[in-house]
mmCIF file of C-alpha atoms in Angstrom:
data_model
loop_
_atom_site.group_PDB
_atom_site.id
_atom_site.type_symbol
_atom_site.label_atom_id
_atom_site.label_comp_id
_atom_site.label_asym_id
_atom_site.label_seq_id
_atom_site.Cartn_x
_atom_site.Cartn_y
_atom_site.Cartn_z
ATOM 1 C CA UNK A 1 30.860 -8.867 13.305
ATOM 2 C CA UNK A 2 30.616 -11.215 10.724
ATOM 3 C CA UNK A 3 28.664 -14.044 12.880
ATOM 4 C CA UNK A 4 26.883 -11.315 14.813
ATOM 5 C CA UNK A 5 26.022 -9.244 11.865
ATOM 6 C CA UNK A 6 22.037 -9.942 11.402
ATOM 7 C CA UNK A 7 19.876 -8.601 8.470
ATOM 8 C CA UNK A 8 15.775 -9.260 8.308
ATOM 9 C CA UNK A 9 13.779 -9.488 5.201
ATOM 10 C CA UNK A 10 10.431 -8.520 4.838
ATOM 11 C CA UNK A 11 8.644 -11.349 4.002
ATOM 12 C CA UNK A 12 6.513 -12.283 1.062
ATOM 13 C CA UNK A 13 4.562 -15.622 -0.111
ATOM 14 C CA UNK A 14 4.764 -17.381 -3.136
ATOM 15 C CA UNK A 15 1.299 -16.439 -3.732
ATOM 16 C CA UNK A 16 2.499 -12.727 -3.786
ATOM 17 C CA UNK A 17 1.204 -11.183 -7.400
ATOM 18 C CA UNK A 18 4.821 -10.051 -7.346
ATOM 19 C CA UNK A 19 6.464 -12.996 -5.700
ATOM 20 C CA UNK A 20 8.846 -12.895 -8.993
ATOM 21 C CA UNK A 21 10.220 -9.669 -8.023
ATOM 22 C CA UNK A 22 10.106 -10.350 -4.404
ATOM 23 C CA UNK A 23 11.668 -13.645 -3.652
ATOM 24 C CA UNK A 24 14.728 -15.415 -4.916
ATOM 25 C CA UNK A 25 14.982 -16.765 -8.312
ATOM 26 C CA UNK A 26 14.313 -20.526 -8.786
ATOM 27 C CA UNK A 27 16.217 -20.802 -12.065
ATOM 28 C CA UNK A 28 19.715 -19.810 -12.075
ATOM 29 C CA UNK A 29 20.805 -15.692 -12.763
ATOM 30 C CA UNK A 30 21.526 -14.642 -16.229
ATOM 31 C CA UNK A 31 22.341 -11.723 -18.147
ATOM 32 C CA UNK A 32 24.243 -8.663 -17.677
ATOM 33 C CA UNK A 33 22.385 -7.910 -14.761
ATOM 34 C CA UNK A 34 22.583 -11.314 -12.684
ATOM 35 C CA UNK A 35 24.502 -9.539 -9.275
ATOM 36 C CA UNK A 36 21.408 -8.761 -8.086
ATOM 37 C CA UNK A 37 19.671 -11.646 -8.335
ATOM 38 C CA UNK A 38 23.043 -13.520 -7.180
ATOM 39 C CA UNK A 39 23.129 -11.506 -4.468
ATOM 40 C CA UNK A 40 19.728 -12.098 -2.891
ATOM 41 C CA UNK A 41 19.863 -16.061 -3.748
ATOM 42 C CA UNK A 42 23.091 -15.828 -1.794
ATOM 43 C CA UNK A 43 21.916 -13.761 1.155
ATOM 44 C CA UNK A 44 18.477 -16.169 1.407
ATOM 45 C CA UNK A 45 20.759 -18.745 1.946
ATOM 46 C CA UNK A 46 23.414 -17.447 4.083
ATOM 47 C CA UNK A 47 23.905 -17.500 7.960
ATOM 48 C CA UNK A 48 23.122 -13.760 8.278
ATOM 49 C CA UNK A 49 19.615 -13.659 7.658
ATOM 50 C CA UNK A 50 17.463 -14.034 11.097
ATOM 51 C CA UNK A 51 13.386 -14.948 11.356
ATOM 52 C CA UNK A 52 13.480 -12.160 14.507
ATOM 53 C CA UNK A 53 13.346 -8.914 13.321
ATOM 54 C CA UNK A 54 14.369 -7.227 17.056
ATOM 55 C CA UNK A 55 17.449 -9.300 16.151
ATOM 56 C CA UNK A 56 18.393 -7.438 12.973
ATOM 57 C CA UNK A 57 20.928 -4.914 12.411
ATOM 58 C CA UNK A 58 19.913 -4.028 9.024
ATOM 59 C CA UNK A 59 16.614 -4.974 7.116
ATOM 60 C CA UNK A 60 16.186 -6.114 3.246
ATOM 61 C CA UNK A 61 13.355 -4.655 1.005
ATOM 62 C CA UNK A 62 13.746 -7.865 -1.170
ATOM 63 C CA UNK A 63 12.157 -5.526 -4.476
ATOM 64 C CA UNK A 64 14.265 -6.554 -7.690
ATOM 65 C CA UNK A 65 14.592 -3.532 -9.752
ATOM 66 C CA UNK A 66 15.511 -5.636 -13.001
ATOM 67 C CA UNK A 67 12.192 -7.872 -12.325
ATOM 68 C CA UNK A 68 9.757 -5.168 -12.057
ATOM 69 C CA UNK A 69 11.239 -3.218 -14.949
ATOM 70 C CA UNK A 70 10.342 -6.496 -17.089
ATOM 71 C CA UNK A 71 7.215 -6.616 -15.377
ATOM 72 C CA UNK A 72 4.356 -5.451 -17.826
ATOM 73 C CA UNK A 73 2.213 -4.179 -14.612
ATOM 74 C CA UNK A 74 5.206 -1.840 -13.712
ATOM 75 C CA UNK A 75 7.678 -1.454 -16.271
ATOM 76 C CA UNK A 76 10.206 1.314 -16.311
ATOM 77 C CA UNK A 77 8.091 4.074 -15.542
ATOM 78 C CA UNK A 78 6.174 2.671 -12.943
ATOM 79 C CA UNK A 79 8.911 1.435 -10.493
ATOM 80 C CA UNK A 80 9.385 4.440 -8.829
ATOM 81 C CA UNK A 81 5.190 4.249 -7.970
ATOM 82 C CA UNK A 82 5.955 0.673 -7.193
ATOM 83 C CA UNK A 83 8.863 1.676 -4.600
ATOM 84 C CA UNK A 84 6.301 4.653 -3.097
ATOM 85 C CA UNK A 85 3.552 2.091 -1.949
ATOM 86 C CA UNK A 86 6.153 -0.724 -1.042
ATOM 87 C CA UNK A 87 7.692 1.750 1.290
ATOM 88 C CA UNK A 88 4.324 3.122 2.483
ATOM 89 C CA UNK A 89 3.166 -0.310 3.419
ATOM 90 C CA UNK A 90 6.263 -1.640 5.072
ATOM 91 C CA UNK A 91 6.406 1.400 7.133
ATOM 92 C CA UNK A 92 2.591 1.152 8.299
ATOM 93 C CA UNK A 93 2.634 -2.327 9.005
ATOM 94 C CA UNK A 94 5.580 -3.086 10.935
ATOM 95 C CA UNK A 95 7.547 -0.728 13.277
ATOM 96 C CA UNK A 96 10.834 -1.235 11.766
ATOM 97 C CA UNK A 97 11.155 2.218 9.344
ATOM 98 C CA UNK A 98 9.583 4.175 11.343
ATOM 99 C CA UNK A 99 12.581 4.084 13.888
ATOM 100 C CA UNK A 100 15.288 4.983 11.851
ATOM 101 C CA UNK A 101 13.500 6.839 9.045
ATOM 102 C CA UNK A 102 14.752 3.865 6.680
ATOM 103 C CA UNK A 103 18.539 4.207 7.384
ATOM 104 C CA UNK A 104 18.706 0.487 8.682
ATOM 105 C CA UNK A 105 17.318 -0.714 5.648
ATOM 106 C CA UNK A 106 18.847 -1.621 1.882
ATOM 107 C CA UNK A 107 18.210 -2.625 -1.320
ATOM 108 C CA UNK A 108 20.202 -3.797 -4.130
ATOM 109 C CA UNK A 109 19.905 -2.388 -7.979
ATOM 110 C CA UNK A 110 22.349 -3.543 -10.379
ATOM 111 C CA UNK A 111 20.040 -1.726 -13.916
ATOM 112 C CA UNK A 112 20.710 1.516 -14.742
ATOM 113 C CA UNK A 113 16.855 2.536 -14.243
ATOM 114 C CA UNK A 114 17.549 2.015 -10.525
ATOM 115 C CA UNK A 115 18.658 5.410 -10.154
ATOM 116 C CA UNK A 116 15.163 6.423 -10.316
ATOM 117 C CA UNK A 117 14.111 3.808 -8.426
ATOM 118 C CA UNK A 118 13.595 6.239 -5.333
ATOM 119 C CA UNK A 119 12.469 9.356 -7.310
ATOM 120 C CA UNK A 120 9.081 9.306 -5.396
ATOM 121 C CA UNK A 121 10.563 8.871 -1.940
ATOM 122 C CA UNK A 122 12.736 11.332 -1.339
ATOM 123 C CA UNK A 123 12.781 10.984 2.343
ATOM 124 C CA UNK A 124 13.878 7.559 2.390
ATOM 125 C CA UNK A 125 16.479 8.014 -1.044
ATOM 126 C CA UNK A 126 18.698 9.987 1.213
ATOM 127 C CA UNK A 127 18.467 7.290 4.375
ATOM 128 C CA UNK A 128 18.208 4.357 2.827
ATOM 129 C CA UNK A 129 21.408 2.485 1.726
ATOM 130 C CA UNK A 130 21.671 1.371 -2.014
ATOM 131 C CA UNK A 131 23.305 -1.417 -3.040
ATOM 132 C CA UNK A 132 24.095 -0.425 -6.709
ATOM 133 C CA UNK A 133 26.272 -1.257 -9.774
ATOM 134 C CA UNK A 134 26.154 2.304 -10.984
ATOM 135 C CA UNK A 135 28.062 3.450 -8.260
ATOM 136 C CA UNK A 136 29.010 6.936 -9.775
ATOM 137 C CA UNK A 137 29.307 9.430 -7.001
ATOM 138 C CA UNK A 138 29.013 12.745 -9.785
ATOM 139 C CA UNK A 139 25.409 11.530 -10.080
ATOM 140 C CA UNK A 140 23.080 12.855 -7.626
ATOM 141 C CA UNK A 141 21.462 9.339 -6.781
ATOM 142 C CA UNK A 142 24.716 8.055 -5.283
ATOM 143 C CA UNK A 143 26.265 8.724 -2.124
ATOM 144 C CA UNK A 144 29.160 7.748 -1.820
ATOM 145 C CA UNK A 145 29.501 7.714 2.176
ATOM 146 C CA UNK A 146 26.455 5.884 2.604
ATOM 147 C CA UNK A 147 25.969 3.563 -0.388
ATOM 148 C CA UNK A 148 27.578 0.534 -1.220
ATOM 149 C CA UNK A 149 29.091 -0.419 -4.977
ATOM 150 C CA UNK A 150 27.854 -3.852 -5.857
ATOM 151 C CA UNK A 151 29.898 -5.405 -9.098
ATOM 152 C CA UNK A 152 28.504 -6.280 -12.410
ATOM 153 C CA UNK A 153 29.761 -9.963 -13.333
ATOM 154 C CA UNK A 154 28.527 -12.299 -16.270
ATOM 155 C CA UNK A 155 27.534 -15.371 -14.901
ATOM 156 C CA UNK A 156 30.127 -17.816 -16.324
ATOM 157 C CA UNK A 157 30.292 -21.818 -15.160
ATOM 158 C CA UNK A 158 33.588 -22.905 -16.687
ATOM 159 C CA UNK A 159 36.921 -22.422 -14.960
ATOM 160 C CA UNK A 160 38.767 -19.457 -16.326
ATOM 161 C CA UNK A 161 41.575 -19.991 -19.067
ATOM 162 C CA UNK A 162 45.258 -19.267 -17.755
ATOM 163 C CA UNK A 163 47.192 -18.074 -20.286
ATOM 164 C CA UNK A 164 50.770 -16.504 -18.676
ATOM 165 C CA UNK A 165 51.095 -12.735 -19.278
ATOM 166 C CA UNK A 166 54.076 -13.469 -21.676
ATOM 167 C CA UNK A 167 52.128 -15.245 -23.942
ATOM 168 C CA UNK A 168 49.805 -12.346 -24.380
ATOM 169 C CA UNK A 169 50.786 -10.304 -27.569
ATOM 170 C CA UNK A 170 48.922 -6.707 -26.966
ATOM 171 C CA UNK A 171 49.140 -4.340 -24.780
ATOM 172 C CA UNK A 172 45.880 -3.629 -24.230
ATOM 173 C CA UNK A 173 42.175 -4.029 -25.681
ATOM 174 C CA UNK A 174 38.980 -2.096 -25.904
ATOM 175 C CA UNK A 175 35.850 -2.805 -28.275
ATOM 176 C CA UNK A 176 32.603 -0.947 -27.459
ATOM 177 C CA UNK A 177 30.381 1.780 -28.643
ATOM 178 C CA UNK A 178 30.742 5.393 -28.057
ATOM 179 C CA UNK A 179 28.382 5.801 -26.001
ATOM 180 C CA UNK A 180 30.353 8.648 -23.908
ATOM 181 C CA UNK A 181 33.036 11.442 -24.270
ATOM 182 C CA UNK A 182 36.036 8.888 -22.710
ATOM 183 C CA UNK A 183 35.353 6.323 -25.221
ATOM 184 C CA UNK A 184 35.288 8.859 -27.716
ATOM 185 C CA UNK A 185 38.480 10.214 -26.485
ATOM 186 C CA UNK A 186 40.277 6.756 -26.510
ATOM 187 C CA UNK A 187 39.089 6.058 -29.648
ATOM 188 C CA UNK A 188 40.403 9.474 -31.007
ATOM 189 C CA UNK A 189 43.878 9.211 -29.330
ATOM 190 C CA UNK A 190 44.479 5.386 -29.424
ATOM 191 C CA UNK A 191 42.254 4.466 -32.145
ATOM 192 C CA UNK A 192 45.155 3.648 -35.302
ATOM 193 C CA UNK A 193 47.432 2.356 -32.568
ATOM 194 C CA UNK A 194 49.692 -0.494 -32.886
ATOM 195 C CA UNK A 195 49.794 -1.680 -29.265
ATOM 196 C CA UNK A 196 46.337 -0.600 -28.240
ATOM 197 C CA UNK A 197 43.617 -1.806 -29.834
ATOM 198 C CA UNK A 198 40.958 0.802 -29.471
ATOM 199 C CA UNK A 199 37.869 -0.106 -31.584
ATOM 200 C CA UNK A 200 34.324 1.543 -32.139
ATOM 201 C CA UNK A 201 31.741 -0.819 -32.357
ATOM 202 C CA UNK A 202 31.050 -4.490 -31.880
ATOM 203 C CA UNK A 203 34.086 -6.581 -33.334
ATOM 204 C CA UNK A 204 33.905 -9.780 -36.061
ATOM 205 C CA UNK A 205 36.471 -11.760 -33.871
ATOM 206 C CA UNK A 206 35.573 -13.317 -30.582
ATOM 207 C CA UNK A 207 35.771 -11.251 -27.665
ATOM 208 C CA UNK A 208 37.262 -13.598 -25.637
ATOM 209 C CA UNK A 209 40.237 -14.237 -27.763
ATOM 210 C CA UNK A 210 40.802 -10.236 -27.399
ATOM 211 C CA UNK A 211 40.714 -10.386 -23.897
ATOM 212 C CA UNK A 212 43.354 -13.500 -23.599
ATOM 213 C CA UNK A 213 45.894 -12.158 -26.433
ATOM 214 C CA UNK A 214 45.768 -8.500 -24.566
ATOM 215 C CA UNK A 215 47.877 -7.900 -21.109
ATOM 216 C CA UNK A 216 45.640 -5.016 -20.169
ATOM 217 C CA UNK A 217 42.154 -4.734 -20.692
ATOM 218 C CA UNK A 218 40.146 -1.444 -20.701
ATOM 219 C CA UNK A 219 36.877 -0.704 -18.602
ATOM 220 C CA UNK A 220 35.810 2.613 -20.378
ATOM 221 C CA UNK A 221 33.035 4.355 -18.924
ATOM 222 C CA UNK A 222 30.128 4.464 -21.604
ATOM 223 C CA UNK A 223 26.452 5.304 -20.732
ATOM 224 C CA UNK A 224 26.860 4.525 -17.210
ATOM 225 C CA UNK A 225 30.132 3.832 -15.195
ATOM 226 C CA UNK A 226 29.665 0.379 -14.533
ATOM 227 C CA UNK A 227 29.729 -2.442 -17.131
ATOM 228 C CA UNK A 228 30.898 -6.307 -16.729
ATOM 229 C CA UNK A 229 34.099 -5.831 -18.200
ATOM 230 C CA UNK A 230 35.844 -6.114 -14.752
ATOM 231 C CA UNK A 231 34.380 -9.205 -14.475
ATOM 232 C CA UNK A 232 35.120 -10.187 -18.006
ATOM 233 C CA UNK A 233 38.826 -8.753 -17.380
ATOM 234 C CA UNK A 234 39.504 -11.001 -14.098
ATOM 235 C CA UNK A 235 37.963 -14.067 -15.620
ATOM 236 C CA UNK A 236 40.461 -13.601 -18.788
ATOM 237 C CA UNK A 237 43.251 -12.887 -16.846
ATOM 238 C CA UNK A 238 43.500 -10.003 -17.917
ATOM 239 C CA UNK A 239 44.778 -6.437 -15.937
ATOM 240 C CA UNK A 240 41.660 -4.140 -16.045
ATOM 241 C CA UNK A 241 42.500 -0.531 -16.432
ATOM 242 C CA UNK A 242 39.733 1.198 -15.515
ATOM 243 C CA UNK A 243 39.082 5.058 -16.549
ATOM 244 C CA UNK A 244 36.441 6.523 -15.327
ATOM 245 C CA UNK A 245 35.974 9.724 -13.330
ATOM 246 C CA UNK A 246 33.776 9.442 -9.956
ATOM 247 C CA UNK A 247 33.756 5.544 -10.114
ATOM 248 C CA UNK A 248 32.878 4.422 -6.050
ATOM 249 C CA UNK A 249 34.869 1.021 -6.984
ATOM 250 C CA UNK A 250 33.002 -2.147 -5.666
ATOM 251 C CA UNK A 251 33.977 -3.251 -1.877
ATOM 252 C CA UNK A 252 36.037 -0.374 -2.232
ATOM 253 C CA UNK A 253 36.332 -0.456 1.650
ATOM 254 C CA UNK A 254 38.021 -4.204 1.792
ATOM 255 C CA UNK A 255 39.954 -4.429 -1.358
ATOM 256 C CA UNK A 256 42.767 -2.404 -2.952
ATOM 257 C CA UNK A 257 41.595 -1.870 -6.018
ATOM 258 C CA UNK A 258 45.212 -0.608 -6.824
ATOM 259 C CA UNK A 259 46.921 -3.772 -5.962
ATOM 260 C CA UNK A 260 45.346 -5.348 -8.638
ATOM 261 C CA UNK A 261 44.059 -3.543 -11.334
ATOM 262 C CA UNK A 262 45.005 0.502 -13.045
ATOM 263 C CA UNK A 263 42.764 3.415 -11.927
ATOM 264 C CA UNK A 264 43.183 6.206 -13.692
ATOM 265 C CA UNK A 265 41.413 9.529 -14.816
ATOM 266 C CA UNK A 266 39.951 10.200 -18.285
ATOM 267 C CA UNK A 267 42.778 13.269 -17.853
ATOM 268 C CA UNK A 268 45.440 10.279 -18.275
ATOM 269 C CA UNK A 269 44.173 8.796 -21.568
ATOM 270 C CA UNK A 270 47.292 10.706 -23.736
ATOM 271 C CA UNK A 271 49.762 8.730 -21.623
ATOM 272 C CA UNK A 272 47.936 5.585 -21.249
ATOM 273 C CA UNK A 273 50.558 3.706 -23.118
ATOM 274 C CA UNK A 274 53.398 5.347 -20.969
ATOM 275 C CA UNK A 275 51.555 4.059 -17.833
ATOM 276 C CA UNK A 276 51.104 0.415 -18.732
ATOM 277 C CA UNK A 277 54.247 0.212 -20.130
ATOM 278 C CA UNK A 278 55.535 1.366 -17.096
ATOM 279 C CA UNK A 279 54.158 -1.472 -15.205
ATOM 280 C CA UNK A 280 55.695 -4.634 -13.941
ATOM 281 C CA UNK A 281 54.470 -8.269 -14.507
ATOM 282 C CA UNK A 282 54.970 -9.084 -11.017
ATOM 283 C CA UNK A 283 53.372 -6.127 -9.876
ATOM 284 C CA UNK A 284 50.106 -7.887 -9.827
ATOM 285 C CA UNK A 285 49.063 -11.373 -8.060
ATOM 286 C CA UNK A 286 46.390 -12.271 -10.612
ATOM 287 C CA UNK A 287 45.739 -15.859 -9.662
ATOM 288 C CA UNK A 288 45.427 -14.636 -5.756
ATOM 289 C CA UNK A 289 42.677 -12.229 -7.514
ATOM 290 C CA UNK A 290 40.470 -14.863 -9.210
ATOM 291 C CA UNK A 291 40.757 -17.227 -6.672
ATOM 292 C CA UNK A 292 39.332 -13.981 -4.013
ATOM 293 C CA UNK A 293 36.675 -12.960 -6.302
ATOM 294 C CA UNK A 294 35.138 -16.058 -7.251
ATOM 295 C CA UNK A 295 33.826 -14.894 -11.064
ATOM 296 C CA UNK A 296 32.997 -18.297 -11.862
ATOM 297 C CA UNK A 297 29.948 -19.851 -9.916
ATOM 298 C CA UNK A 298 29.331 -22.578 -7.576
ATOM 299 C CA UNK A 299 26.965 -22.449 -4.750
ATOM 300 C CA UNK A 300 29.456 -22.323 -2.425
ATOM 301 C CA UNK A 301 30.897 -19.022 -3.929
ATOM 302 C CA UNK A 302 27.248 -17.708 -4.550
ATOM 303 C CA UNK A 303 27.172 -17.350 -1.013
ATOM 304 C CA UNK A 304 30.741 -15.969 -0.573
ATOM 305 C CA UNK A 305 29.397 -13.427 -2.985
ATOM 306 C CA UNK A 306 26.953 -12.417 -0.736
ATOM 307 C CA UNK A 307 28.451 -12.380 2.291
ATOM 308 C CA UNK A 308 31.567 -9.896 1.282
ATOM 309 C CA UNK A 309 29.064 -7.702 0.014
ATOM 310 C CA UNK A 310 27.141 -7.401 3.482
ATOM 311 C CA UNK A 311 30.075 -7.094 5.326
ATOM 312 C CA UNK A 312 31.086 -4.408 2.916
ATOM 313 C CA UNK A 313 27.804 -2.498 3.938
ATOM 314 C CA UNK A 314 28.778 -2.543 7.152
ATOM 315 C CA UNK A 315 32.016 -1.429 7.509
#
């Protein structure tokens, strides 16, 4: 499958007046939203993509949602307009949609605003796969048998700090702002703790240093379900605990989630502490983890990146 495995994307000139949201990026990603762009630099450059479209198993609408919602001619509002006429003209000039009704094709979406990215094509929003960091299967946008969860990393360059799980002095760490009902509910139940450090609001001491000195570190669902703070988490060496109801967990369908990291319920917050303390250092392979998901970037792992995510789409 995975040499066999052949995606098409539609393709667009550099004299495109969107060629910015179309094709690749020529500086490298950045920001809390840089999967997406990773992900198409890594899939332009990867032996999956074929010139032949009767070749292609699945086919790319290259769109990025996080360029055109900083595009002034589209903005926020207008990407769902902007999605209706791509659509319409992909589907009138080549053959491709028409066949399947759009359920060969994908795009990837790693901003919130994606959600509505389809809101004025219905038809193809329930055919089309979406590639998407808010991968919440309560929300009506998502499904869960048909999408794909991509994950939300910080680009980082440096090799990640190893600091032995005895060394690190707390239990476990969350700073953010309350934003939802489970943060407020940590923050209520955990808040004055000794052990975990629960705290509203952006903190005056580096985040980093929180995330070495703490053993566990907490992915809270806020606003939306998905933040970087896996990412940050794996990078730190840190054990994410991740609470968040409805949470389709990225390449859910190749890794074990479990084997790795805590998933629990917002229902398990009251005996958070009794479940982490309850868990064994050897329990988890951490440096197997880092080394698997390649958080830091190289080239070479760019296009690892992209490749575990298409395989992921088609499993």
């Amino acid at each position: 499958m995975n040499k066999s495995f052949k995606i098409y994307v539609y393709p667009h000139k550099r004299s495109d007046p969107f060629a910015r949201s179309l094709l690749p990026e020529d500086f490298e990603p950045h920001g809390n939203y840089a999967s997406e762009s990773y992900f198409k630099k890594s899939l332009f450059k990867s032996h999956f993509i074929t010139n032949d479209p009767k070749e292609a198993d699945f086919f790319f609408l290259p769109f990025s949602i996080t360029g055109l919602r900083n595009d002034r001619r589209v903005s926020v509002s207008g990407i769902p307009n902007f999605i209706r006429d791509y659509i319409f003209d992909v589907s009138h000039k080549y053959p491709y949609w028409n066949r399947t009704g759009g359920a060969d094709h994908f795009y990837v979406a790693c901003h919130s605003v994606g959600r509505s990215a389809m809101d004025k094509s219905s038809e193809a929003k329930s055919s089309i796969v979406q590639v998407v960091c808010s991968s919440s299967y309560f929300l009506t946008g998502y499904i869960s048998h048909k999408d794909a969860a991509l994950p939300q990393i910080w680009p980082r360059k440096d090799e990640p700090p190893n600091l032995a799980s005895s060394k690190r002095t707390r239990l476990a760490f969350f700073a953010g702002a309350m934003n939802s009902p489970t943060r407020q509910a940590l923050i209520q139940v955990w808040g004055k703790d000794s052990e975990i450090f629960a705290y509203s609001g952006r903190l005056k001491t580096p985040y980093a240093d929180e995330l070495l000195r703490s053993k566990f570190c907490l992915h809270v669902k806020g606003f939306e379900v998905n933040t970087a703070r896996v990412g940050d988490s794996i990078f730190y060496g840190c054990v994410p605990v991740i609470i968040a109801n409805y949470y389709d967990l990225p390449f859910g369908d190749i890794l074990n989630w479990k084997s790795f990291s805590v998933v629990v319920t917002t229902s398990d917050i009251p005996r958070l502490k009794e479940i982490l303390k309850g868990i064994n250092d050897e329990h988890y392979g951490f440096e197997e983890l880092r080394f698997d998901f390649h958080y830091w970037i190289s080239d070479d792992e760019q296009l690892i990146f992209g490749k575990v995510l298409v395989l992921n789409i088609c499993v």
